[in-house]
Amino acid sequence: MTYPRINIDLFKIKYNTESMVQQCHQANVQVAGVTKLFGGNPKIAQIFVDGGVDMLADSRIENLAKMKDLPLSKMLLRIPMMSQVSDIIAYSDIGLVSEPVTVQALSNEAQRCNKVYKVILMLDLGDLREGIFHEGEIRQAVDEISRMKSISLEGIGTNLTCYGGVKPTRENLSCLKTWKESIEKQTGQPLRVISGGNGSTLSLLPAPGIPPHINQLRLGSSLTMGIGLNDEPIKGLYQDAFTLEAEVVEIREKPSKPVGEIGLDAFGNQPMFEDKGFRRRAICAIGRQDIKPEHLSPLDHGSKILGASSDHLLLDITDTLQDLKVGDPLTFYMTYGGCLSAMTSPYVQKYYV
Ligand SMILES: *Cc1c(COP(=O)(O)O)cnc(C)c1O
């Protein structure tokens, strides 16, 4: 067994998934289990399936392709690329869209493959990532998409708290209800899905906090890491299904302030140091190309992260009660962003427990 590695506790992920799926189903909300944190790894995706999610969703078509043998429908979360249209039709069943020109290309490819591709039209309620903002443009997109031959307009959706940090509320989500009714009138067809956002919308659960017309949420970090709005822990869920272990390669006593004239560090920043005298320091073999040090926190409260360069993580271990030796692993919790980058680093082993 080598380091660095992420230990992934499948039992905890299954527990979180079952628990969230149960709460959502009680509120008549279906769950799209979002697999991007673990790159669509089929082993973890299978745990989502076992935990009861209604479909699998990822932002990357490459990840959905890895899950092609799992028995649920697959949703593409990122606005589709023109250059990937044939893979999108091959490996996904439904996509979040905002550009009719791309939907037309999807329709053509779907028709060529004798398929009907489902789409959810994304509306921007103010967070300013994906989705159509202007009313007139929403109507026009609906008009164009509903006339496309091999496309089924399944519903509308939104995404919040991603770029602008705009929180989901009953007020902003109630726009989706108004739009649903108005679009159904426009097309004469029912909209089956109202996709009310990501894990941050869980802050409105349980019902009646969540507006009753919302019948789908796209959930990733809540199932995997037990966190919701503002990355805050969700009560009753495990936050430690993913932990990182890195190996100590040096332990030495050194001054806390560098010796010599100070210029810029490896990343062009002017470093600042507090003089605390001589301290016992450890180096772990992991670095910024795997995970940023600010996204890590040591399990052992006595160790403090000092910083990192591309391949070295530096810690002050003077106050630890552990008897650390070279070759020992140190364990860390990760933020969502940190976990995402370490999970996609080919240098970090993934170990399932
Ligand atoms: C990543 C993503 C999600 C899932 O977000 P979580 O906060 O992990 O639940 C939902 N919708 C879209 C469009 C996404 O890109």
XYZ file of C-alpha atoms and ligand atoms in Angstrom:
368
model
C 0.000 0.000 0.000
C 1.520 3.339 -1.014
C 0.770 6.965 -0.172
C -0.711 9.489 -0.620
C -4.083 7.869 -0.640
C -7.730 8.691 -0.115
C -9.611 6.215 2.002
C -13.208 6.015 0.836
C -15.708 4.546 3.263
C -18.456 3.032 1.103
C -20.621 2.225 4.131
C -20.764 5.915 5.105
C -21.610 6.973 1.549
C -24.382 4.389 1.422
C -25.747 5.560 4.759
C -25.730 9.232 3.654
C -27.370 8.311 0.352
C -30.147 6.225 1.900
C -30.852 8.882 4.438
C -31.062 11.779 1.922
C -33.020 9.731 -0.622
C -35.567 8.853 2.050
C -35.990 12.514 3.070
C -36.301 13.645 -0.544
C -38.790 10.923 -1.486
C -40.914 11.895 1.496
C -41.088 15.389 0.003
C -41.899 13.918 -3.469
C -38.489 14.923 -4.770
C -36.461 12.564 -6.932
C -32.704 12.408 -6.488
C -30.152 12.637 -9.274
C -26.982 11.293 -7.622
C -24.068 13.473 -8.751
C -20.885 11.482 -9.298
C -18.382 14.186 -10.267
C -16.562 14.238 -6.923
C -15.336 10.722 -7.647
C -14.940 11.025 -11.404
C -17.833 8.681 -12.104
C -16.058 5.735 -10.468
C -18.506 2.849 -11.062
C -17.812 1.300 -7.656
C -19.023 4.372 -5.765
C -21.773 5.019 -8.314
C -23.038 1.504 -7.553
C -23.337 2.579 -3.897
C -25.542 5.485 -5.037
C -27.648 2.957 -6.954
C -27.881 0.689 -3.889
C -28.751 3.725 -1.769
C -31.808 4.380 -3.933
C -30.995 7.372 -6.178
C -33.366 7.765 -9.138
C -30.704 8.582 -11.725
C -26.968 9.236 -12.038
C -25.624 12.643 -13.019
C -22.220 14.081 -13.887
C -20.838 17.232 -15.447
C -18.478 15.283 -17.727
C -19.602 12.902 -20.431
C -16.374 10.882 -19.946
C -17.558 10.064 -16.404
C -21.038 9.061 -17.576
C -19.419 6.745 -20.129
C -17.643 4.910 -17.280
C -21.053 4.175 -15.733
C -22.716 2.932 -18.905
C -23.365 -0.522 -17.437
C -25.200 0.770 -14.359
C -28.962 0.343 -14.667
C -30.175 3.948 -14.140
C -30.640 6.790 -16.587
C -27.739 9.254 -16.881
C -27.943 13.028 -16.773
C -25.319 15.388 -18.192
C -25.050 18.379 -15.841
C -22.769 20.743 -17.711
C -24.206 22.654 -20.672
C -23.316 20.359 -23.589
C -20.416 21.001 -25.950
C -21.071 20.975 -29.701
C -17.852 18.980 -30.098
C -19.157 16.136 -27.890
C -22.620 15.702 -29.370
C -22.143 12.098 -30.473
C -20.770 10.949 -27.076
C -23.570 12.813 -25.324
C -26.212 10.932 -27.299
C -24.336 7.662 -26.769
C -23.747 7.942 -23.009
C -26.492 10.121 -21.551
C -30.288 10.115 -21.639
C -31.027 13.600 -20.404
C -29.126 16.903 -20.324
C -29.342 20.343 -18.738
C -29.372 22.839 -21.628
C -29.540 26.561 -22.354
C -28.543 26.971 -26.025
C -31.082 25.908 -28.699
C -28.321 25.724 -31.310
C -26.649 22.909 -29.365
C -29.976 21.228 -28.655
C -30.592 21.212 -32.419
C -27.273 19.418 -32.927
C -28.283 16.914 -30.220
C -31.620 16.419 -31.969
C -29.925 15.696 -35.287
C -27.573 13.155 -33.713
C -30.400 11.554 -31.707
C -32.454 11.232 -34.865
C -29.504 9.594 -36.637
C -29.336 7.060 -33.765
C -33.098 6.523 -33.597
C -33.299 7.992 -30.114
C -35.191 10.742 -28.365
C -32.969 12.876 -26.112
C -34.519 14.486 -23.048
C -33.590 18.012 -21.993
C -34.173 20.247 -19.005
C -34.061 23.931 -19.896
C -31.983 25.850 -17.379
C -33.217 29.226 -16.137
C -30.864 31.632 -14.396
C -32.570 32.904 -11.244
C -29.688 35.230 -10.423
C -26.627 33.136 -9.561
C -25.200 33.949 -13.014
C -23.717 30.610 -13.957
C -25.697 28.627 -16.573
C -29.253 29.238 -17.733
C -31.320 31.831 -19.593
C -31.966 35.070 -17.736
C -34.266 37.155 -19.976
C -37.965 36.294 -20.217
C -38.221 36.787 -23.966
C -35.237 34.514 -24.546
C -36.779 31.761 -22.380
C -39.963 31.843 -24.473
C -38.015 31.784 -27.687
C -35.854 28.842 -26.554
C -38.978 26.916 -25.497
C -40.531 27.627 -28.865
C -37.498 26.376 -30.794
C -36.756 23.338 -28.601
C -40.349 22.110 -28.463
C -40.389 21.937 -32.264
C -37.229 19.800 -32.516
C -37.868 16.347 -33.825
C -35.820 14.058 -31.572
C -35.872 16.153 -28.399
C -38.290 15.879 -25.505
C -38.525 18.976 -23.284
C -38.837 17.215 -19.920
C -38.750 20.215 -17.671
C -37.014 23.300 -16.366
C -34.354 23.701 -13.765
C -31.988 26.063 -12.058
C -28.656 26.116 -10.330
C -27.838 28.345 -7.358
C -24.955 28.997 -4.929
C -22.350 28.082 -7.544
C -20.970 31.325 -8.955
C -22.869 34.197 -7.353
C -23.421 32.411 -4.052
C -27.168 33.162 -4.325
C -29.065 31.087 -1.749
C -32.158 29.060 -2.651
C -35.310 30.451 -1.057
C -39.031 29.782 -1.388
C -39.219 33.136 -3.205
C -36.618 32.572 -5.919
C -37.683 28.927 -6.423
C -41.309 30.006 -6.776
C -40.295 31.566 -10.135
C -39.947 27.996 -11.404
C -43.610 27.348 -10.659
C -44.706 30.458 -12.533
C -42.497 29.439 -15.463
C -43.747 25.850 -15.448
C -47.356 27.009 -15.789
C -46.533 29.576 -18.411
C -44.416 27.172 -20.525
C -47.085 24.457 -20.329
C -49.571 26.998 -21.677
C -47.118 27.990 -24.427
C -46.456 24.422 -25.651
C -49.643 22.627 -24.621
C -47.443 19.858 -23.158
C -46.837 19.022 -19.485
C -43.406 19.690 -17.977
C -42.630 16.606 -15.938
C -39.510 17.776 -14.106
C -38.804 20.856 -12.029
C -35.162 20.515 -11.071
C -34.676 22.708 -8.039
C -30.906 22.845 -7.791
C -28.016 21.188 -6.020
C -27.377 20.196 -2.424
C -27.790 23.751 -1.169
C -31.565 23.427 -1.749
C -31.617 20.732 0.959
C -31.482 23.634 3.404
C -35.227 24.015 2.636
C -36.018 20.383 3.563
C -38.005 18.866 5.130
C -41.292 19.799 3.479
C -43.081 22.231 3.658
C -39.839 24.277 3.460
C -39.212 23.109 -0.067
C -41.800 24.458 -2.507
C -44.113 21.574 -3.521
C -43.644 22.002 -7.275
C -39.921 21.132 -7.010
C -39.710 17.415 -7.821
C -36.004 16.848 -8.464
C -32.729 17.750 -6.774
C -29.233 17.016 -8.069
C -27.235 15.870 -5.057
C -23.517 15.188 -4.830
C -21.632 16.619 -1.858
C -24.464 15.842 0.560
C -24.353 12.118 -0.311
C -20.577 11.835 -0.384
C -19.402 14.333 2.229
C -22.530 15.035 4.265
C -22.409 18.780 3.563
C -25.013 21.227 2.234
C -25.448 24.995 1.944
C -22.097 26.812 2.491
C -20.438 23.397 2.902
C -21.946 23.196 6.378
C -22.397 19.707 7.848
C -25.874 18.182 7.482
C -27.046 16.782 10.799
C -27.199 13.003 10.975
C -24.857 12.421 8.014
C -21.200 11.346 7.939
C -18.727 14.070 6.971
C -15.710 11.756 6.950
C -16.389 9.218 4.223
C -13.285 10.582 2.452
C -10.008 11.029 4.342
C -6.533 11.641 3.003
C -3.343 9.980 4.217
C 0.097 11.313 3.304
C 3.459 9.873 4.283
C 5.998 11.698 6.451
C 9.358 11.863 4.643
C 11.303 14.196 6.953
C 11.121 15.207 10.618
C 13.621 17.867 11.699
C 13.958 20.674 14.187
C 14.327 24.018 12.385
C 13.845 27.739 13.029
C 10.297 29.024 12.385
C 11.690 31.951 10.367
C 13.723 31.359 7.198
C 17.384 32.223 7.394
C 18.642 34.757 4.826
C 17.278 37.534 2.654
C 13.651 36.813 1.692
C 12.461 37.103 -1.924
C 9.497 35.328 -3.542
C 8.381 31.725 -2.962
C 7.877 29.080 -5.692
C 4.481 30.592 -6.575
C 5.585 34.224 -6.771
C 4.239 35.264 -3.354
C 6.112 37.181 -0.679
C 5.969 34.875 2.346
C 5.569 36.161 5.926
C 6.755 34.337 9.042
C 6.253 34.640 12.761
C 9.323 33.892 14.877
C 8.410 31.167 17.367
C 11.959 29.936 17.842
C 12.964 26.399 16.983
C 10.095 24.018 16.102
C 9.769 20.370 15.188
C 8.662 20.153 11.565
C 7.458 17.350 9.330
C 7.310 17.111 5.560
C 4.587 14.978 3.957
C 4.920 13.736 0.396
C 1.934 15.497 -1.156
C 1.693 18.978 -2.651
C -0.238 21.677 -4.392
C -0.498 19.698 -7.592
C -2.648 17.204 -5.643
C -4.449 19.490 -3.181
C -4.048 23.030 -1.850
C -2.909 23.153 1.801
C -5.815 25.444 2.791
C -8.189 22.604 1.814
C -6.637 20.224 4.352
C -6.991 19.936 8.104
C -5.019 17.405 10.130
C -7.026 14.901 12.137
C -4.468 15.325 14.915
C -5.129 18.691 16.578
C -1.486 19.009 17.650
C -0.203 19.259 14.064
C -0.486 22.530 12.163
C -0.105 23.008 8.427
C 2.517 25.650 7.621
C 2.265 25.597 3.855
C 3.038 23.628 0.746
C 4.926 23.726 -2.505
C 4.051 21.608 -5.530
C 5.158 18.298 -3.953
C 5.832 18.985 -0.252
C 3.402 19.680 2.580
C 5.028 21.292 5.629
C 3.705 20.877 9.156
C 4.623 22.064 12.622
C 4.332 18.944 14.785
C 5.897 20.352 17.963
C 2.613 20.101 19.899
C 1.481 16.688 18.716
C 1.082 13.918 21.264
C 1.624 11.317 18.536
C 5.028 9.644 18.379
C 5.573 10.420 14.678
C 8.343 8.737 12.709
C 9.531 8.989 9.125
C 7.398 6.592 7.070
C 4.250 7.103 9.174
C 1.092 8.370 7.468
C -0.654 11.528 8.675
C -4.439 11.713 8.206
C -6.319 14.791 6.975
C -9.889 15.899 6.427
C -10.535 17.697 3.139
C -12.923 20.418 2.019
C -15.197 19.660 -0.957
C -12.886 21.586 -3.297
C -9.847 19.827 -1.886
C -11.403 16.401 -2.180
C -12.354 17.134 -5.808
C -8.769 17.987 -6.740
C -7.172 15.101 -4.811
C -9.693 12.639 -6.268
C -8.687 13.684 -9.775
C -4.930 13.558 -9.070
C -3.445 10.421 -10.652
C -0.732 10.495 -7.935
C -3.265 9.935 -5.149
C -4.306 6.290 -4.656
C -7.947 5.537 -3.992
C -8.630 2.894 -1.385
C -12.114 1.569 -0.617
C -12.965 0.423 2.889
C -22.153 19.698 -9.280
C -23.528 20.010 -9.651
C -24.569 19.611 -8.791
C -24.323 18.926 -7.472
O -23.919 19.853 -6.529
P -23.715 19.418 -4.991
O -23.546 20.713 -4.294
O -22.506 18.554 -4.948
O -24.928 18.707 -4.558
C -25.863 19.890 -9.188
N -26.129 20.510 -10.346
C -25.169 20.904 -11.196
C -25.537 21.573 -12.474
C -23.827 20.662 -10.887
O -22.863 21.048 -11.731
